[in-house]
mmCIF file of C-alpha atoms in Angstrom:
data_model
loop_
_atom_site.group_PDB
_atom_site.id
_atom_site.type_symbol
_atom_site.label_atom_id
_atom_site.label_comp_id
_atom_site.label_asym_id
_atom_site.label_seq_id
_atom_site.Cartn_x
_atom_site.Cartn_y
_atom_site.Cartn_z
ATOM 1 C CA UNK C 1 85.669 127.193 104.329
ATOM 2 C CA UNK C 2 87.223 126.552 108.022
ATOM 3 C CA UNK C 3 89.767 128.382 109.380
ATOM 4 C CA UNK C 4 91.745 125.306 109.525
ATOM 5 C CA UNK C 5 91.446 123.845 105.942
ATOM 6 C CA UNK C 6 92.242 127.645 104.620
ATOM 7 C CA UNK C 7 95.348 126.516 106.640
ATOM 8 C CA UNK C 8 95.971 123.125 104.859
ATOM 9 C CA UNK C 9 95.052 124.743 101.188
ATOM 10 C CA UNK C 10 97.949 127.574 102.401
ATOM 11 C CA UNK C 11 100.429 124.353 103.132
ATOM 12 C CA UNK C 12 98.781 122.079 100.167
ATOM 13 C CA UNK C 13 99.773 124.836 97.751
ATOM 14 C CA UNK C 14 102.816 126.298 99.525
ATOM 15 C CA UNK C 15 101.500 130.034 100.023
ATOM 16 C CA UNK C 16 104.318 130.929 102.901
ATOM 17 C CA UNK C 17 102.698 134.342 103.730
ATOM 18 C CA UNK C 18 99.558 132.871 104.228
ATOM 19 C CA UNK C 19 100.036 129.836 106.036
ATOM 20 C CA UNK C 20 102.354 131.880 108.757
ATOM 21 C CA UNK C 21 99.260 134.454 109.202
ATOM 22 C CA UNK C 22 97.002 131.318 109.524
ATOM 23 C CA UNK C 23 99.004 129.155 111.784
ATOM 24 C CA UNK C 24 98.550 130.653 115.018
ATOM 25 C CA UNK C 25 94.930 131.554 114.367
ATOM 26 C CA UNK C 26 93.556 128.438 114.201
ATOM 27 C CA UNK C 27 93.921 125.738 117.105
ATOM 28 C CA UNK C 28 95.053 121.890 117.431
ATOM 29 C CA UNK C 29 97.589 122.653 114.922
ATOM 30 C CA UNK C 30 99.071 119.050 115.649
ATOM 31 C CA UNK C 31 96.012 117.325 114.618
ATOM 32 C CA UNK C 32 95.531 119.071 111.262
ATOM 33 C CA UNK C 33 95.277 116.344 108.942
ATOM 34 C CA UNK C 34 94.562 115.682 105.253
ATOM 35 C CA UNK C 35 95.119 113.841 101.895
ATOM 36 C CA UNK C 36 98.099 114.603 99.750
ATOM 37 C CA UNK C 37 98.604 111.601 97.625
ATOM 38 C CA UNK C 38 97.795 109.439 100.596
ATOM 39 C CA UNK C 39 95.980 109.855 104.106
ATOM 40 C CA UNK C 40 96.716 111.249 107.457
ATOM 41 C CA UNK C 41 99.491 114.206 105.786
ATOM 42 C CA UNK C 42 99.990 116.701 109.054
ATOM 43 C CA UNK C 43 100.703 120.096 108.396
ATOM 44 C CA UNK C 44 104.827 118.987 109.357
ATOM 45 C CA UNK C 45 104.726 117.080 106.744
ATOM 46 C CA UNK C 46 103.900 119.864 103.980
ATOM 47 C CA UNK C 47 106.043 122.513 105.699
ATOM 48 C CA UNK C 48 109.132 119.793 104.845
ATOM 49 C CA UNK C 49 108.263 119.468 101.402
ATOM 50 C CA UNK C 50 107.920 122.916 101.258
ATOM 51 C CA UNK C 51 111.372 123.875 102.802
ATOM 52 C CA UNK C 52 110.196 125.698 104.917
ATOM 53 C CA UNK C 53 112.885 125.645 108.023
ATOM 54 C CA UNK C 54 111.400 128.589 110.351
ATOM 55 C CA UNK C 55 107.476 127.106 110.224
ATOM 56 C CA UNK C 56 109.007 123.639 110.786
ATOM 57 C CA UNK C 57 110.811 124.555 113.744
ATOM 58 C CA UNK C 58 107.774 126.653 114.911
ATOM 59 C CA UNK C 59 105.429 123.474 114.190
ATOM 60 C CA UNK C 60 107.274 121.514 116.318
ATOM 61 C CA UNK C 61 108.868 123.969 119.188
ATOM 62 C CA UNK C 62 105.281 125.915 119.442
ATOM 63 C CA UNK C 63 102.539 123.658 118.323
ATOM 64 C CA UNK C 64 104.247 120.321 119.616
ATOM 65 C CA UNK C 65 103.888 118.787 116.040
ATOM 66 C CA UNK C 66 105.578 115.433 116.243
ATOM 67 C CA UNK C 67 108.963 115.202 113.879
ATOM 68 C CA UNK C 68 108.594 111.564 113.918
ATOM 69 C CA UNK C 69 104.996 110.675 113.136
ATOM 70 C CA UNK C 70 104.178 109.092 109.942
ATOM 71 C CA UNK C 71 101.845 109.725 107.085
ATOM 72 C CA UNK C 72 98.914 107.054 105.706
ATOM 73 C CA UNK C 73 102.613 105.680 103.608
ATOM 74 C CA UNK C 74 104.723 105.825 106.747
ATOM 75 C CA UNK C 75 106.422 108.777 105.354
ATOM 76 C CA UNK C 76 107.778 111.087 108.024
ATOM 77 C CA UNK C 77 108.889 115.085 107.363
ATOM 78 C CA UNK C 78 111.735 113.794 106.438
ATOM 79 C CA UNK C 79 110.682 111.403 103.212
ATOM 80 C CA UNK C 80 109.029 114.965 102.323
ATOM 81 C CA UNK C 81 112.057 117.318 102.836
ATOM 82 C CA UNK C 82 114.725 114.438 101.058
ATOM 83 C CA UNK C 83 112.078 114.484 98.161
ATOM 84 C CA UNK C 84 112.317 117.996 97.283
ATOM 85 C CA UNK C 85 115.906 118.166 98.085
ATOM 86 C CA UNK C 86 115.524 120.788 101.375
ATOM 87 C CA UNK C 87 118.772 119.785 103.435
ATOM 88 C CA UNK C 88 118.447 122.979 105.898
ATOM 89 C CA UNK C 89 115.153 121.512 107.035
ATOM 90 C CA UNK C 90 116.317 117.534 107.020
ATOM 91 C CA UNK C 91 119.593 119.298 109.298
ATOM 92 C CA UNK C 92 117.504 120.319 111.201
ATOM 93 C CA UNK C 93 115.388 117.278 112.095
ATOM 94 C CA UNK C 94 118.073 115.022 111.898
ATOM 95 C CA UNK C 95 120.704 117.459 114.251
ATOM 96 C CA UNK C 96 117.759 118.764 116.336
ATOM 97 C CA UNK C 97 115.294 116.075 115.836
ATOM 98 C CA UNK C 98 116.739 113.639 116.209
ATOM 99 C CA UNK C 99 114.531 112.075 113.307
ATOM 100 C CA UNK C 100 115.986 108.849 111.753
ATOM 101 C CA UNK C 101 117.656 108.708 108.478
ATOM 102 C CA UNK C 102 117.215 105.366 108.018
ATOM 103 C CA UNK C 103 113.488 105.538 108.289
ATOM 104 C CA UNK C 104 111.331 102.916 106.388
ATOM 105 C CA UNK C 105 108.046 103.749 104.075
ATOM 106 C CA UNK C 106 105.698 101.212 103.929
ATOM 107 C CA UNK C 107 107.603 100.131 100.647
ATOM 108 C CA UNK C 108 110.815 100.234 102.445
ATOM 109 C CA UNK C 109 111.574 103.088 100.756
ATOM 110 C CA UNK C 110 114.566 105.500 102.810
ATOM 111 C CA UNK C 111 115.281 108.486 102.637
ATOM 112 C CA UNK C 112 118.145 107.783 100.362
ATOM 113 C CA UNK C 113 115.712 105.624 98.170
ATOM 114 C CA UNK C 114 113.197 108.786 97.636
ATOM 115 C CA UNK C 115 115.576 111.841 97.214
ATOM 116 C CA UNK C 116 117.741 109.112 94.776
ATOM 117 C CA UNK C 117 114.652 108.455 92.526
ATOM 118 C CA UNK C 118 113.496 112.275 92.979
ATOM 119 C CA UNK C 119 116.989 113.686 91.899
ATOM 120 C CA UNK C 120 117.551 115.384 94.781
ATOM 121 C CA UNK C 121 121.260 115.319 94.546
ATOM 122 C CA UNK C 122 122.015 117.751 97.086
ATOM 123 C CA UNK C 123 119.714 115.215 99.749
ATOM 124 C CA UNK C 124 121.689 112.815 98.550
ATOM 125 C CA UNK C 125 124.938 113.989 99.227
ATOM 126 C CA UNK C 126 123.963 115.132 102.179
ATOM 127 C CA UNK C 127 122.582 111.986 103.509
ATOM 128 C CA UNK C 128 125.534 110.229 102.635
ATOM 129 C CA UNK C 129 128.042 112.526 104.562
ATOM 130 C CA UNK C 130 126.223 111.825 107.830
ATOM 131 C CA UNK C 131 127.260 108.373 107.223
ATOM 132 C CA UNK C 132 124.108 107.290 108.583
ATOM 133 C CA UNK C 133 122.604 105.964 105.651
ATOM 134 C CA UNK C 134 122.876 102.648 103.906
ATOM 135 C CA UNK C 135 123.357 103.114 99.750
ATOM 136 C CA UNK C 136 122.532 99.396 99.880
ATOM 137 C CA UNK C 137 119.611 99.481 101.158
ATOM 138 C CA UNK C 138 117.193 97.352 99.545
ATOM 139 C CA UNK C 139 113.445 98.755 98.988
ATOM 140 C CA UNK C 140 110.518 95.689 99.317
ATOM 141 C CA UNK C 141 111.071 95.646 95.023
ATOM 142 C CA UNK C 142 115.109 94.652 95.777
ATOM 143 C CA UNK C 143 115.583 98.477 94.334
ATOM 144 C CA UNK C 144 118.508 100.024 96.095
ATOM 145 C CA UNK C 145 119.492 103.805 95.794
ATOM 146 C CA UNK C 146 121.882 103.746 93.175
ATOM 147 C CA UNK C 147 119.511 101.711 90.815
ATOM 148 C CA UNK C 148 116.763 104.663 91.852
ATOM 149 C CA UNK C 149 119.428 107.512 91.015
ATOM 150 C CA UNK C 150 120.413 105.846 87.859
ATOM 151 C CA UNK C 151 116.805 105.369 86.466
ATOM 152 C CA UNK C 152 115.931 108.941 86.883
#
């Protein structure tokens, strides 16, 4: 096994330890790419899901990961961090980011939309106190957030 898919198995699985010693061994950590329930899933996008603030930052300040690229669903690190309810790390890309909160899946899904229909309360509350975010919003199946929240 490569270097760099020990790498993605330490992200895939959300072995910290081993995913910081990995990191800066292997190279072209921006263009680490693989399938997690759809295509083209960068190593950012694990590290949100995984709430992982410091690799994050250090995916992004020291291997020039971008915050705002998208995933084979046009899911971006922050559909990942709203999902499993990580508000340090979606602070951080929204505040330092400058990632978009209103950003649109493929499905039209929001943020709101996922970490609604996830559970992830504390996303949710979050989101809505940056007053960025539109409870409204409809999803392409005329689902809004509320109807999400109240269905799971």
């Amino acid at each position: 096994m490569s270097l760099e898919d020990k790498c993605w198995v330490a992200f895939e699985y959300g072995l910290h330890e081993e995913a910081v010693r990995l990191l800066p061994l292997v190279k072209e950590q921006n263009k680490i790419k693989g399938r997690y329930g759809w295509d083209n899933v960068s190593l950012l996008h694990l590290s949100s899901r995984n709430g992982w603030l410091d690799v994050t930052k250090d995916l992004i300040t020291k291997y020039h990961c971008d915050p705002h690229e998208r995933d084979g669903w046009d899911w971006t690190c922050l559909h990942y961090a709203a999902r499993d309810n990580h508000v340090d790390v979606m602070r951080y890309l929204i505040d330092e980011c400058h990632c978009d909160p209103m950003a649109v899946s493929r499905a039209s899904w929001t943020l709101l939309h996922v970490a609604a229909s996830c559970g992830s309360s504390t996303a949710v509350e979050y989101l809505l106190s940056t007053g960025k975010c539109d409870p409204l919003a409809k999803n392409k199946y005329g689902d809004t957030p509320f109807k999400l929240a109240k269905e799971s």
